Amino acid sequence: MSELTPSPADVARTLADMMSAAWPTTGDESRQWLTRHGIDPDSATKRTSGRGVGHSWARARMDGWGTADAGWGTFRDEFVGVNWFLWRGSSSDEVMTAAHALADLLTQAQGIPTEAEESTEHGGTWLWLLADHVIIMYAYHGRPRPDGFPAGDACVQLHVDLRERAEAQEEHARAHPAERPAPLAQPDQ
């Protein structure tokens, strides 16, 4: 595997640092927290009002993280979590190798995933339901699906949320399906 930026170890270290830090609540705390963890909140180029009581920001940059896009979301004006699209523009094999390396590092740090599934259709999914946080990772191999439908670019989509706030947001979404925002999709090139 060629050297990917960021390395899976850099991503795992950033997640561990975020999860061990005090989680922000207010907008000002969130901006400071994001900056402290290497995300430039002023570089976000997309803001979405989530047809309800949440908002999300996407396409923020991180110095030294190559093509990675970072984003974050709020629910009832409280910070919920961060997400990334990693390693876009890399080959399918490089992305899947990096995804497995990251899954291994997260498993070493956080324990065996609550759920893990490999799929020939898209790549793989890993979920860690921890006491205070939720980590979700999707690996997209970028190959055409078995039905011939294009799959999009190879990349890893990664989320880390404060579990209490993420569960409250999901509960609200189930109770108010008309307000549910569209799921995050891979950002445009």
PDB file of N, CA, C and O in Angstrom, residues 30-56:
ATOM      1  N   SER A  30     -17.807  24.461  20.269  1.00  0.00           N
ATOM      2  CA  SER A  30     -17.625  23.561  19.132  1.00  0.00           C
ATOM      3  C   SER A  30     -16.522  24.056  18.214  1.00  0.00           C
ATOM      4  O   SER A  30     -15.674  23.279  17.766  1.00  0.00           O
ATOM      5  N   ARG A  31     -16.530  25.348  17.904  1.00  0.00           N
ATOM      6  CA  ARG A  31     -15.502  25.928  17.023  1.00  0.00           C
ATOM      7  C   ARG A  31     -14.114  25.729  17.630  1.00  0.00           C
ATOM      8  O   ARG A  31     -13.175  25.337  16.939  1.00  0.00           O
ATOM      9  N   GLN A  32     -13.972  25.984  18.919  1.00  0.00           N
ATOM     10  CA  GLN A  32     -12.685  25.829  19.586  1.00  0.00           C
ATOM     11  C   GLN A  32     -12.248  24.359  19.591  1.00  0.00           C
ATOM     12  O   GLN A  32     -11.082  24.046  19.347  1.00  0.00           O
ATOM     13  N   TRP A  33     -13.194  23.462  19.870  1.00  0.00           N
ATOM     14  CA  TRP A  33     -12.915  22.037  19.930  1.00  0.00           C
ATOM     15  C   TRP A  33     -12.500  21.519  18.557  1.00  0.00           C
ATOM     16  O   TRP A  33     -11.526  20.772  18.433  1.00  0.00           O
ATOM     17  N   LEU A  34     -13.240  21.905  17.514  1.00  0.00           N
ATOM     18  CA  LEU A  34     -12.895  21.487  16.154  1.00  0.00           C
ATOM     19  C   LEU A  34     -11.491  21.963  15.785  1.00  0.00           C
ATOM     20  O   LEU A  34     -10.677  21.192  15.268  1.00  0.00           O
ATOM     21  N   THR A  35     -11.205  23.231  16.058  1.00  0.00           N
ATOM     22  CA  THR A  35      -9.892  23.797  15.745  1.00  0.00           C
ATOM     23  C   THR A  35      -8.795  23.057  16.502  1.00  0.00           C
ATOM     24  O   THR A  35      -7.752  22.717  15.938  1.00  0.00           O
ATOM     25  N   ARG A  36      -9.030  22.785  17.780  1.00  0.00           N
ATOM     26  CA  ARG A  36      -8.043  22.068  18.603  1.00  0.00           C
ATOM     27  C   ARG A  36      -7.735  20.687  18.021  1.00  0.00           C
ATOM     28  O   ARG A  36      -6.627  20.180  18.147  1.00  0.00           O
ATOM     29  N   HIS A  37      -8.717  20.084  17.340  1.00  0.00           N
ATOM     30  CA  HIS A  37      -8.527  18.752  16.762  1.00  0.00           C
ATOM     31  C   HIS A  37      -8.190  18.801  15.275  1.00  0.00           C
ATOM     32  O   HIS A  37      -8.290  17.795  14.576  1.00  0.00           O
ATOM     33  N   GLY A  38      -7.791  19.974  14.793  1.00  0.00           N
ATOM     34  CA  GLY A  38      -7.259  20.081  13.441  1.00  0.00           C
ATOM     35  C   GLY A  38      -8.249  20.397  12.337  1.00  0.00           C
ATOM     36  O   GLY A  38      -7.875  20.463  11.171  1.00  0.00           O
ATOM     37  N   ILE A  39      -9.518  20.598  12.664  1.00  0.00           N
ATOM     38  CA  ILE A  39     -10.537  20.916  11.659  1.00  0.00           C
ATOM     39  C   ILE A  39     -10.701  22.433  11.605  1.00  0.00           C
ATOM     40  O   ILE A  39     -10.878  23.077  12.633  1.00  0.00           O
ATOM     41  N   ASP A  40     -10.647  22.977  10.405  1.00  0.00           N
ATOM     42  CA  ASP A  40     -10.823  24.418  10.213  1.00  0.00           C
ATOM     43  C   ASP A  40     -12.306  24.707   9.990  1.00  0.00           C
ATOM     44  O   ASP A  40     -12.805  24.539   8.875  1.00  0.00           O
ATOM     45  N   PRO A  41     -13.041  25.145  11.020  1.00  0.00           N
ATOM     46  CA  PRO A  41     -14.481  25.350  10.857  1.00  0.00           C
ATOM     47  C   PRO A  41     -14.821  26.411   9.813  1.00  0.00           C
ATOM     48  O   PRO A  41     -15.873  26.354   9.188  1.00  0.00           O
ATOM     49  N   ASP A  42     -13.910  27.371   9.595  1.00  0.00           N
ATOM     50  CA  ASP A  42     -14.174  28.418   8.608  1.00  0.00           C
ATOM     51  C   ASP A  42     -14.060  27.921   7.177  1.00  0.00           C
ATOM     52  O   ASP A  42     -14.487  28.611   6.252  1.00  0.00           O
ATOM     53  N   SER A  43     -13.476  26.753   6.966  1.00  0.00           N
ATOM     54  CA  SER A  43     -13.320  26.233   5.608  1.00  0.00           C
ATOM     55  C   SER A  43     -14.527  25.424   5.137  1.00  0.00           C
ATOM     56  O   SER A  43     -14.595  25.045   3.972  1.00  0.00           O
ATOM     57  N   ALA A  44     -15.489  25.155   6.022  1.00  0.00           N
ATOM     58  CA  ALA A  44     -16.687  24.399   5.614  1.00  0.00           C
ATOM     59  C   ALA A  44     -17.417  25.170   4.516  1.00  0.00           C
ATOM     60  O   ALA A  44     -17.661  26.366   4.650  1.00  0.00           O
ATOM     61  N   THR A  45     -17.723  24.491   3.431  1.00  0.00           N
ATOM     62  CA  THR A  45     -18.353  25.164   2.296  1.00  0.00           C
ATOM     63  C   THR A  45     -19.816  24.805   2.132  1.00  0.00           C
ATOM     64  O   THR A  45     -20.474  25.307   1.232  1.00  0.00           O
ATOM     65  N   LYS A  46     -20.325  23.945   2.989  1.00  0.00           N
ATOM     66  CA  LYS A  46     -21.713  23.532   2.862  1.00  0.00           C
ATOM     67  C   LYS A  46     -22.350  23.465   4.244  1.00  0.00           C
ATOM     68  O   LYS A  46     -21.832  22.808   5.138  1.00  0.00           O
ATOM     69  N   ARG A  47     -23.473  24.148   4.404  1.00  0.00           N
ATOM     70  CA  ARG A  47     -24.247  24.095   5.643  1.00  0.00           C
ATOM     71  C   ARG A  47     -25.650  23.648   5.286  1.00  0.00           C
ATOM     72  O   ARG A  47     -26.233  24.135   4.324  1.00  0.00           O
ATOM     73  N   THR A  48     -26.186  22.727   6.054  1.00  0.00           N
ATOM     74  CA  THR A  48     -27.514  22.191   5.797  1.00  0.00           C
ATOM     75  C   THR A  48     -28.369  22.379   7.031  1.00  0.00           C
ATOM     76  O   THR A  48     -27.954  22.044   8.140  1.00  0.00           O
ATOM     77  N   SER A  49     -29.564  22.919   6.838  1.00  0.00           N
ATOM     78  CA  SER A  49     -30.547  22.939   7.912  1.00  0.00           C
ATOM     79  C   SER A  49     -31.305  21.633   7.811  1.00  0.00           C
ATOM     80  O   SER A  49     -31.892  21.332   6.780  1.00  0.00           O
ATOM     81  N   GLY A  50     -31.247  20.873   8.860  1.00  0.00           N
ATOM     82  CA  GLY A  50     -31.852  19.554   8.831  1.00  0.00           C
ATOM     83  C   GLY A  50     -33.334  19.569   9.091  1.00  0.00           C
ATOM     84  O   GLY A  50     -33.762  19.138  10.127  1.00  0.00           O
ATOM     85  N   ARG A  51     -34.125  20.077   8.236  1.00  0.00           N
ATOM     86  CA  ARG A  51     -35.599  20.049   8.290  1.00  0.00           C
ATOM     87  C   ARG A  51     -36.165  19.691   9.653  1.00  0.00           C
ATOM     88  O   ARG A  51     -37.144  18.996   9.771  1.00  0.00           O
ATOM     89  N   GLY A  52     -35.600  20.116  10.666  1.00  0.00           N
ATOM     90  CA  GLY A  52     -36.048  19.819  12.012  1.00  0.00           C
ATOM     91  C   GLY A  52     -35.281  20.668  12.983  1.00  0.00           C
ATOM     92  O   GLY A  52     -35.237  21.876  12.849  1.00  0.00           O
ATOM     93  N   VAL A  53     -34.631  20.015  13.902  1.00  0.00           N
ATOM     94  CA  VAL A  53     -33.954  20.745  14.964  1.00  0.00           C
ATOM     95  C   VAL A  53     -32.440  20.523  14.949  1.00  0.00           C
ATOM     96  O   VAL A  53     -31.789  20.654  15.963  1.00  0.00           O
ATOM     97  N   GLY A  54     -31.903  20.188  13.789  1.00  0.00           N
ATOM     98  CA  GLY A  54     -30.474  19.968  13.664  1.00  0.00           C
ATOM     99  C   GLY A  54     -29.889  20.701  12.474  1.00  0.00           C
ATOM    100  O   GLY A  54     -30.609  21.152  11.588  1.00  0.00           O
ATOM    101  N   HIS A  55     -28.580  20.821  12.473  1.00  0.00           N
ATOM    102  CA  HIS A  55     -27.840  21.439  11.367  1.00  0.00           C
ATOM    103  C   HIS A  55     -26.581  20.625  11.138  1.00  0.00           C
ATOM    104  O   HIS A  55     -26.092  19.940  12.035  1.00  0.00           O
ATOM    105  N   SER A  56     -26.049  20.724   9.924  1.00  0.00           N
ATOM    106  CA  SER A  56     -24.776  20.075   9.661  1.00  0.00           C
ATOM    107  C   SER A  56     -23.925  20.960   8.768  1.00  0.00           C
ATOM    108  O   SER A  56     -24.431  21.785   8.020  1.00  0.00           O
TER     109      SER A  56
END
